[in-house]
mmCIF file of C-alpha atoms in Angstrom:
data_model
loop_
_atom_site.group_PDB
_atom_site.id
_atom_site.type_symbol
_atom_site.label_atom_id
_atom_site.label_comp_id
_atom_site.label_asym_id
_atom_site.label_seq_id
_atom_site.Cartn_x
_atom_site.Cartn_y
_atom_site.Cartn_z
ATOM 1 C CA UNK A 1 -79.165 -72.750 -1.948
ATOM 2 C CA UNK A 2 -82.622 -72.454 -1.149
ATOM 3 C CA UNK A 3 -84.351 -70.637 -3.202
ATOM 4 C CA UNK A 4 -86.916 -68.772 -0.750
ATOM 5 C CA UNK A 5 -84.021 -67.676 0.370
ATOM 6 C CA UNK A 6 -81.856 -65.679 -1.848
ATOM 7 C CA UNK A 7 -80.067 -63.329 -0.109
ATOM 8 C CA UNK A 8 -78.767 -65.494 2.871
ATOM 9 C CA UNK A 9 -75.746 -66.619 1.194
ATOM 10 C CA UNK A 10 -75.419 -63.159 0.242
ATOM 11 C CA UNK A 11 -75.137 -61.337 3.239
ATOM 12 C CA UNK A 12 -73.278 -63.685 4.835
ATOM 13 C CA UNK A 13 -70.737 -63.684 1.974
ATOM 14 C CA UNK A 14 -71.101 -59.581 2.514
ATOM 15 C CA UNK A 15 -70.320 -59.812 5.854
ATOM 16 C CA UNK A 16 -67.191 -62.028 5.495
ATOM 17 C CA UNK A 17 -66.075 -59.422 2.368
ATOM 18 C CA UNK A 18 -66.903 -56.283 4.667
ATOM 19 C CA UNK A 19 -64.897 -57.619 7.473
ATOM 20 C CA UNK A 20 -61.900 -58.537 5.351
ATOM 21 C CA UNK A 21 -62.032 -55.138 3.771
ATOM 22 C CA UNK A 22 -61.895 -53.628 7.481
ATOM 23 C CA UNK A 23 -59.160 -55.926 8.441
ATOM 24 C CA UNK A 24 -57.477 -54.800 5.032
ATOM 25 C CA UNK A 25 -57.856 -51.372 5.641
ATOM 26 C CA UNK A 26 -57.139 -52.130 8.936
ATOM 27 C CA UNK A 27 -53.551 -53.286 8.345
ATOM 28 C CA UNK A 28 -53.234 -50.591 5.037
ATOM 29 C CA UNK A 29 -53.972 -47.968 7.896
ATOM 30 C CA UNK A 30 -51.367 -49.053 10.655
ATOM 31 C CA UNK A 31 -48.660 -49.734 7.880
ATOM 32 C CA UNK A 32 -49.367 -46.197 6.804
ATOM 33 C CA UNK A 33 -49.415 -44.552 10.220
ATOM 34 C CA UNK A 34 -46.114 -46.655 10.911
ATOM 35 C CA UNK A 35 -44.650 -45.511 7.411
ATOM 36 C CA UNK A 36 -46.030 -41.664 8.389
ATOM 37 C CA UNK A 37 -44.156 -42.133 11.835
ATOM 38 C CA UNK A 38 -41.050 -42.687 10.481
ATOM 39 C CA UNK A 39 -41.092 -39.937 8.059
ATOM 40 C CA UNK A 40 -42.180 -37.693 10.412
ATOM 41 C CA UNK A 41 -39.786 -38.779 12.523
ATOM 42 C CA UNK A 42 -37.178 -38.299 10.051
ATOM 43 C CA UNK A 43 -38.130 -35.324 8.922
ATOM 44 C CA UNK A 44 -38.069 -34.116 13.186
ATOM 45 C CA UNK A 45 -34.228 -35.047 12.682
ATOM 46 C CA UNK A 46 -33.646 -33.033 9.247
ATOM 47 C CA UNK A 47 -35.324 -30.168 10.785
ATOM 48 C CA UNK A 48 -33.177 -30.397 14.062
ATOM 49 C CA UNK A 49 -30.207 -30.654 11.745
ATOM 50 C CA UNK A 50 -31.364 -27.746 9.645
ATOM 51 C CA UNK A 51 -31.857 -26.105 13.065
ATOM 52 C CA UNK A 52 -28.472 -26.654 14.080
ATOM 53 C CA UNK A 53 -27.070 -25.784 10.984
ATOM 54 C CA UNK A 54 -29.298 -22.412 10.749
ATOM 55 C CA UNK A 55 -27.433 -21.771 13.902
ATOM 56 C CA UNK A 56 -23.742 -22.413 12.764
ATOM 57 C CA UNK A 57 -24.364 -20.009 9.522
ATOM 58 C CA UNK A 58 -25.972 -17.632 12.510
ATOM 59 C CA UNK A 59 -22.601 -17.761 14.073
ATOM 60 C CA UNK A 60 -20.355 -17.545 11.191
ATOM 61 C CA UNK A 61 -22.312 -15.229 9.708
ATOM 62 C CA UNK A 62 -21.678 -12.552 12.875
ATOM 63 C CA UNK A 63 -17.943 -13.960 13.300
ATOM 64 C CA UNK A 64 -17.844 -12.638 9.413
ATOM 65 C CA UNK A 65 -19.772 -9.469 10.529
ATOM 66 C CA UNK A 66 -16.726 -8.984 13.062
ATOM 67 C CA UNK A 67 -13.970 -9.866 10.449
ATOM 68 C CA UNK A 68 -15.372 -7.614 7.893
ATOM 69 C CA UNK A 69 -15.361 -4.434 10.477
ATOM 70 C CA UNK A 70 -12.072 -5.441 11.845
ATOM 71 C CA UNK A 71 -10.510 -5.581 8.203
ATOM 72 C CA UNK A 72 -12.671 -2.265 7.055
ATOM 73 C CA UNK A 73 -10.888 -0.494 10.137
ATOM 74 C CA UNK A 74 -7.832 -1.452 9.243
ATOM 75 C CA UNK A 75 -8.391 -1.026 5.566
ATOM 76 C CA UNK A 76 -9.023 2.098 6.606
ATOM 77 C CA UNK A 77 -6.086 2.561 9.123
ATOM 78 C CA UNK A 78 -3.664 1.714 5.840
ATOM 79 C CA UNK A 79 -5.156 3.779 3.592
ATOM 80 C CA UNK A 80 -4.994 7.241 6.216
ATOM 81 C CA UNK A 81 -0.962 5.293 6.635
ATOM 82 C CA UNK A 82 -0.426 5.106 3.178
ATOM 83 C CA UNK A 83 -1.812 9.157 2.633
ATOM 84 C CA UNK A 84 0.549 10.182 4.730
ATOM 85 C CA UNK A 85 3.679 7.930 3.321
ATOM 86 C CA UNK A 86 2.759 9.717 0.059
ATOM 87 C CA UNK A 87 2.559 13.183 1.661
ATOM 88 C CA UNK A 88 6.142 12.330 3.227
ATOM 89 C CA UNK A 89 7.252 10.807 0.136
ATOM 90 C CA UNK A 90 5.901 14.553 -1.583
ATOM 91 C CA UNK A 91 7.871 16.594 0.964
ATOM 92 C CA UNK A 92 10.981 14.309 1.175
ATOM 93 C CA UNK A 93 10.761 14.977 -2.759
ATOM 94 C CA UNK A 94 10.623 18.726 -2.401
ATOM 95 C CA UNK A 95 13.553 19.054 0.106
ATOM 96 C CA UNK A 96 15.525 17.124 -2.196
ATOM 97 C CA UNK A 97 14.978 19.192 -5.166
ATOM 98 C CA UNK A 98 15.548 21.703 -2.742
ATOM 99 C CA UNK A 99 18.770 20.773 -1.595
ATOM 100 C CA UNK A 100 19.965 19.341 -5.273
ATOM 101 C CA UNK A 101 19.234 22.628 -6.826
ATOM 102 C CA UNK A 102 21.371 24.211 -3.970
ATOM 103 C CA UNK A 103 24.135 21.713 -4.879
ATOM 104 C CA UNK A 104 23.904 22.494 -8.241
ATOM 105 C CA UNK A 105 24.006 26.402 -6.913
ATOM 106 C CA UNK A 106 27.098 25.646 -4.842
ATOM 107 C CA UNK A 107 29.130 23.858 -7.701
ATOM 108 C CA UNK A 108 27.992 26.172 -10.127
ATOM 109 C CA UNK A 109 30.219 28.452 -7.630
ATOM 110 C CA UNK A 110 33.177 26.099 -7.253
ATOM 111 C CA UNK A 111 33.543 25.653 -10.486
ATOM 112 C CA UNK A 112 33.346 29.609 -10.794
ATOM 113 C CA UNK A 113 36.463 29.354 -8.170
ATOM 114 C CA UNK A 114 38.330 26.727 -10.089
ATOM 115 C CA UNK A 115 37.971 28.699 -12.855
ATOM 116 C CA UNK A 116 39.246 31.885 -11.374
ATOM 117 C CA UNK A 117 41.656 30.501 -9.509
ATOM 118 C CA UNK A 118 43.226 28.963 -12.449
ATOM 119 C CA UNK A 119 42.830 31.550 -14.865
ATOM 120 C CA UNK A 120 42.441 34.852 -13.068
ATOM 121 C CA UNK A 121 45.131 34.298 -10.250
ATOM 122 C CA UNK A 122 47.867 32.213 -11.086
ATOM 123 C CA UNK A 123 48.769 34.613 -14.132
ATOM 124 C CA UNK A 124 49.403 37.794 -11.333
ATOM 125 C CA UNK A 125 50.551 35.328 -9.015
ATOM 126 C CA UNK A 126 53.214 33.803 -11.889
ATOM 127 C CA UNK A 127 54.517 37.247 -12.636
ATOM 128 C CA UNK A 128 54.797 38.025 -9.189
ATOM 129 C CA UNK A 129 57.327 35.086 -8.456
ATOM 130 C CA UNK A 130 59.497 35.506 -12.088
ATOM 131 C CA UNK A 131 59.820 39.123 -11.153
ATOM 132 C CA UNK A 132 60.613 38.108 -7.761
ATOM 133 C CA UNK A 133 63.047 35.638 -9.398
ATOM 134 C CA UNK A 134 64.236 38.837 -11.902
ATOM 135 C CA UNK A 135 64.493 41.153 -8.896
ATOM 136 C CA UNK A 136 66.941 38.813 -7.255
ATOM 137 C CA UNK A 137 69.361 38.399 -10.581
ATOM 138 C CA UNK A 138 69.262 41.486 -11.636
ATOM 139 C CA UNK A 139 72.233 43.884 -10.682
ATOM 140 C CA UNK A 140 71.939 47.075 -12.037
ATOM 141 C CA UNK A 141 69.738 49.766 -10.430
ATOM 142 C CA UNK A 142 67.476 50.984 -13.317
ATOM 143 C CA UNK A 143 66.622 46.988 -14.156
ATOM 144 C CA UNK A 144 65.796 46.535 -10.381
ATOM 145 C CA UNK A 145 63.506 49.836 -10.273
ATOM 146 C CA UNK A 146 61.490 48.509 -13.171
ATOM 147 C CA UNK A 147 61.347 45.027 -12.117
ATOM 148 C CA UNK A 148 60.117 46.806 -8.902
ATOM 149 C CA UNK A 149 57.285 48.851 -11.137
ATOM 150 C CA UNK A 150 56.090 45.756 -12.783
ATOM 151 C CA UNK A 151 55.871 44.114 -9.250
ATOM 152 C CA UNK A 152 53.535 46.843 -8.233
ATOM 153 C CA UNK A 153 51.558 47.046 -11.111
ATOM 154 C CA UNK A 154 50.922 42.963 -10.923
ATOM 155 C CA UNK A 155 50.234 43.030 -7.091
ATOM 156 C CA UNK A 156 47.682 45.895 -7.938
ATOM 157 C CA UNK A 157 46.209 43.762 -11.106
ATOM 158 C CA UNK A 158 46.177 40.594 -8.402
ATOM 159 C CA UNK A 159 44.411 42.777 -5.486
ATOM 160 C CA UNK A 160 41.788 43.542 -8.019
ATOM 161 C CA UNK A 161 41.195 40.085 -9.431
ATOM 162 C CA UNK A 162 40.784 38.873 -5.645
ATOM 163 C CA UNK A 163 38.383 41.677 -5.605
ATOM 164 C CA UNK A 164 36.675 40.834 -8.576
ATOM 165 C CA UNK A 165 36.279 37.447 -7.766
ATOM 166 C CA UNK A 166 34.518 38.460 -3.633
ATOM 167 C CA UNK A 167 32.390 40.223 -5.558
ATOM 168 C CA UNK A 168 31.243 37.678 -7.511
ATOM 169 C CA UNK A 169 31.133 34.836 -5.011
ATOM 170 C CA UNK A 170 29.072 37.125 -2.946
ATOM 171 C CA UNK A 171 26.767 38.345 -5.862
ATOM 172 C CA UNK A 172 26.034 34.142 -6.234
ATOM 173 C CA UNK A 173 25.294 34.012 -2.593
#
């Protein structure tokens, strides 16, 4: 080294540093911008994925739209259905009260007629055929003039049971 000289070595040694700091950051830059592509590049493919999948929601989302009115309409359709099953339902109930309580009405009346016919007419209807029985025995004209009385008298008492009991049958009516 030469001592009137003392920066020489210096700048020459500063040169060679400088240049292998540019052809460091050289490399550092182009292994970035490489490393930078890629991501970029990558992240170009996430966002056309995203894009595409943006889109498929998109469509599912207005194929949902169209589900959801289609089952609101016939949500609705079932409910105005079901309304009127229940207001059917309502008047089938009433017409069968209806017609029960007329049933009950009409047997109420038949077993009005059972009753009368077993109690109030076969007693006048009894007498009737033992006198008829006793009318056709008997021999002697005073016996056969009051079997003949008590004929009349039961026919009478049987014309106004059967009168009794129209009059009742068409009171229920």
């Amino acid at each position: 080294v030469d001592p009137r000289v003392p920066l020489t070595q210096s700048v020459i040694s500063l040169k060679v540093n400088y240049l292998t700091l540019w052809v460091f950051l050289n490399i550092l830059m182009t292994y970035i911008l490489r490393i930078n592509r890629r991501f970029y590049s990558e992240i170009k493919v996430q966002k056309e994925i995203i894009e595409k999948q943006q889109l498929q929601l998109r469509d599912s989302n207005d194929e949902l739209a169209v589900r959801n009115t289609e089952l609101t309409t016939a949500n609705r359709e079932l409910t105005y259905l079901n309304d009127q099953v229940r207001t059917m339902n309502h008047e089938l109930e009433n017409r069968v009260s209806e017609r029960t309580r007329e049933l009950v009405e009409r047997n109420e009346k038949l077993t009005e007629y059972a009753f009368m016919n077993a109690h109030l007419l076969r007693s006048p209807v009894s007498r009737i055929k033992g006198l008829i029985n006793l009318f056709g025995i008997t021999k002697e004209a005073d016996e056969k003039e009051r079997v003949q009385s008590l004929l009349n008298e039961t026919a009478e008492e049987l014309d106004q049971v059967i009168h009794t009991i129209s009059e009742r049958l068409n009171k229920s009516s």
